[in-house]
Short mmCIF file of C-alpha atoms in Angstrom, two decimals:
data_model
loop_
_atom_site.label_atom_id
_atom_site.label_comp_id
_atom_site.label_asym_id
_atom_site.label_seq_id
_atom_site.Cartn_x
_atom_site.Cartn_y
_atom_site.Cartn_z
CA UNK A 642 -0.98 -6.43 -10.36
CA UNK A 643 1.86 -3.97 -9.98
CA UNK A 644 2.77 -2.76 -6.52
CA UNK A 645 4.55 0.39 -7.77
CA UNK A 646 3.35 3.39 -9.73
CA UNK A 647 5.85 5.70 -11.41
CA UNK A 648 4.60 8.68 -13.34
CA UNK A 649 7.00 10.97 -15.20
CA UNK A 650 5.97 14.62 -14.96
CA UNK A 651 7.33 17.92 -16.15
CA UNK A 652 7.68 20.62 -13.52
CA UNK A 653 8.73 24.22 -13.73
CA UNK A 654 11.42 25.26 -11.32
CA UNK A 655 10.87 28.72 -9.90
CA UNK A 656 14.34 30.27 -9.81
CA UNK A 657 15.56 33.47 -8.23
CA UNK A 658 15.51 35.01 -11.70
CA UNK A 659 12.10 35.69 -13.25
CA UNK A 660 12.36 32.72 -15.61
CA UNK A 661 11.02 29.21 -15.11
CA UNK A 662 12.97 26.21 -16.37
CA UNK A 663 11.17 22.99 -17.32
CA UNK A 664 12.66 19.93 -15.68
CA UNK A 665 11.66 16.26 -15.63
CA UNK A 666 10.65 14.63 -12.38
CA UNK A 667 9.01 11.38 -11.36
CA UNK A 668 6.15 10.82 -8.93
CA UNK A 669 6.49 7.42 -7.27
CA UNK A 670 4.15 5.32 -5.11
CA UNK A 671 4.80 1.88 -3.64
CA UNK A 672 1.99 0.05 -1.88
CA UNK A 673 4.55 -1.45 0.53
CA UNK A 674 4.84 2.11 1.94
CA UNK A 675 1.17 3.05 1.48
CA UNK A 676 1.09 6.40 3.24
CA UNK A 677 4.00 7.93 1.30
CA UNK A 678 4.74 9.29 -2.15
CA UNK A 679 8.10 10.32 -3.54
CA UNK A 680 9.13 12.94 -6.03
CA UNK A 681 12.48 12.37 -7.68
CA UNK A 682 14.54 14.91 -9.60
CA UNK A 683 17.34 13.69 -11.90
CA UNK A 684 20.94 14.69 -11.30
CA UNK A 685 21.13 17.32 -14.10
CA UNK A 686 18.21 19.20 -12.51
CA UNK A 687 19.81 19.58 -9.07
CA UNK A 688 22.44 21.95 -7.70
CA UNK A 689 24.49 19.06 -6.32
CA UNK A 690 24.47 17.13 -9.60
CA UNK A 691 23.03 14.01 -7.94
CA UNK A 692 19.52 12.56 -8.04
CA UNK A 693 17.35 14.02 -5.27
CA UNK A 694 14.31 12.25 -3.87
CA UNK A 695 11.77 13.77 -1.49
CA UNK A 696 9.35 11.53 0.43
CA UNK A 697 6.16 12.94 1.92
CA UNK A 698 2.60 11.94 2.79
CA UNK A 699 0.15 11.05 0.06
CA UNK A 700 -2.59 12.90 1.95
CA UNK A 701 -0.42 16.05 2.01
CA UNK A 702 -0.23 15.99 -1.78
CA UNK A 703 -3.99 15.42 -2.08
CA UNK A 704 -4.92 18.15 0.40
CA UNK A 705 -2.48 20.60 -1.19
CA UNK A 706 -4.52 20.53 -4.40
CA UNK A 707 -7.24 22.49 -2.57
CA UNK A 708 -5.57 24.53 0.17
CA UNK A 709 -2.09 25.36 1.47
CA UNK A 710 -0.79 22.39 3.45
CA UNK A 711 2.41 21.46 5.24
CA UNK A 712 4.55 23.08 7.90
CA UNK A 713 7.76 21.12 7.54
CA UNK A 714 10.19 20.29 4.78
CA UNK A 715 7.48 19.82 2.14
CA UNK A 716 4.63 22.25 1.54
CA UNK A 717 1.93 22.04 -1.12
CA UNK A 718 -0.61 24.60 -2.29
CA UNK A 719 -2.85 25.34 -5.26
CA UNK A 720 -1.75 28.05 -7.69
CA UNK A 721 -4.13 29.49 -10.23
CA UNK A 722 -6.52 27.39 -12.25
CA UNK A 723 -4.51 24.24 -12.89
CA UNK A 724 -1.18 24.48 -11.11
CA UNK A 725 0.04 23.13 -7.82
CA UNK A 726 3.11 24.44 -6.04
CA UNK A 727 5.43 22.16 -4.13
CA UNK A 728 8.07 23.68 -1.87
CA UNK A 729 10.99 21.56 -0.71
CA UNK A 730 12.88 23.07 2.25
CA UNK A 731 16.39 21.87 3.09
CA UNK A 732 19.36 23.38 4.97
CA UNK A 733 20.92 24.17 1.56
CA UNK A 734 17.90 26.20 0.48
CA UNK A 735 14.37 25.96 -0.85
CA UNK A 736 13.25 24.58 -4.19
CA UNK A 737 9.86 25.67 -5.48
CA UNK A 738 8.28 23.83 -8.39
CA UNK A 739 4.99 24.19 -10.26
CA UNK A 740 3.24 21.11 -11.58
CA UNK A 741 -0.01 20.74 -13.48
CA UNK A 742 -2.76 19.86 -11.01
CA UNK A 743 -4.22 17.45 -13.55
CA UNK A 744 -0.98 15.43 -13.46
CA UNK A 745 -1.17 15.29 -9.65
CA UNK A 746 -4.83 14.20 -9.78
CA UNK A 747 -4.04 11.49 -12.35
CA UNK A 748 -1.22 10.20 -10.14
CA UNK A 749 -3.38 10.25 -7.00
CA UNK A 750 -6.20 8.46 -8.84
CA UNK A 751 -3.77 5.70 -9.83
CA UNK A 752 -2.49 5.38 -6.26
CA UNK A 753 -6.09 5.23 -5.03
CA UNK A 754 -6.82 2.41 -7.47
CA UNK A 755 -3.80 0.53 -6.10
CA UNK A 756 -4.45 1.31 -2.40
CA UNK A 757 -7.73 3.07 -1.60
CA UNK A 758 -7.45 6.05 0.74
CA UNK A 759 -8.37 4.96 4.25
CA UNK A 760 -7.29 1.37 3.66
CA UNK A 761 -3.52 1.95 3.70
CA UNK A 762 -3.19 0.07 7.00
CA UNK A 763 -4.24 -3.15 5.27
CA UNK A 764 -0.99 -3.07 3.26
CA UNK A 765 1.19 -3.08 6.38
CA UNK A 766 2.59 -6.29 7.81
CA UNK A 767 3.08 -5.11 11.38
CA UNK A 768 4.02 -8.56 12.70
CA UNK A 769 6.81 -8.86 10.14
CA UNK A 770 8.02 -5.30 10.76
CA UNK A 771 8.03 -5.83 14.53
CA UNK A 772 9.93 -9.10 14.16
CA UNK A 773 12.54 -7.30 12.05
CA UNK A 774 12.87 -4.55 14.65
CA UNK A 775 13.23 -7.07 17.46
CA UNK A 776 15.77 -9.06 15.45
CA UNK A 777 17.79 -5.91 14.79
CA UNK A 778 17.76 -5.07 18.51
CA UNK A 779 19.35 -8.37 19.51
#
């Protein structure tokens, strides 16, 4: 069984101008980091011309399908019938993207099949992680 889920999605970037450009992105989940999801944007879609990856909580993404969530760098909220808005805040500025809520639900369902919500802690190897931390401290 795979330990990683990658789902390509198409998002619409909300620009300062009244147009919306379609850009590819990838939602990523790895059961070795069971509480987190990542959204990656390819280099051509970013201002810096390099791939940009945002990591945030899986439960933030799930909750944001129903109500506005997040107070930090990543914020998620529903928009209309079948859209979800993700806001990514950085010192360089804010990127706002729209994604189909159905795509988010499909991704979250797949992550839930891999690691059920509420059982994420079973994927962690705390003894190994602690040993690595202690080894790094010496």
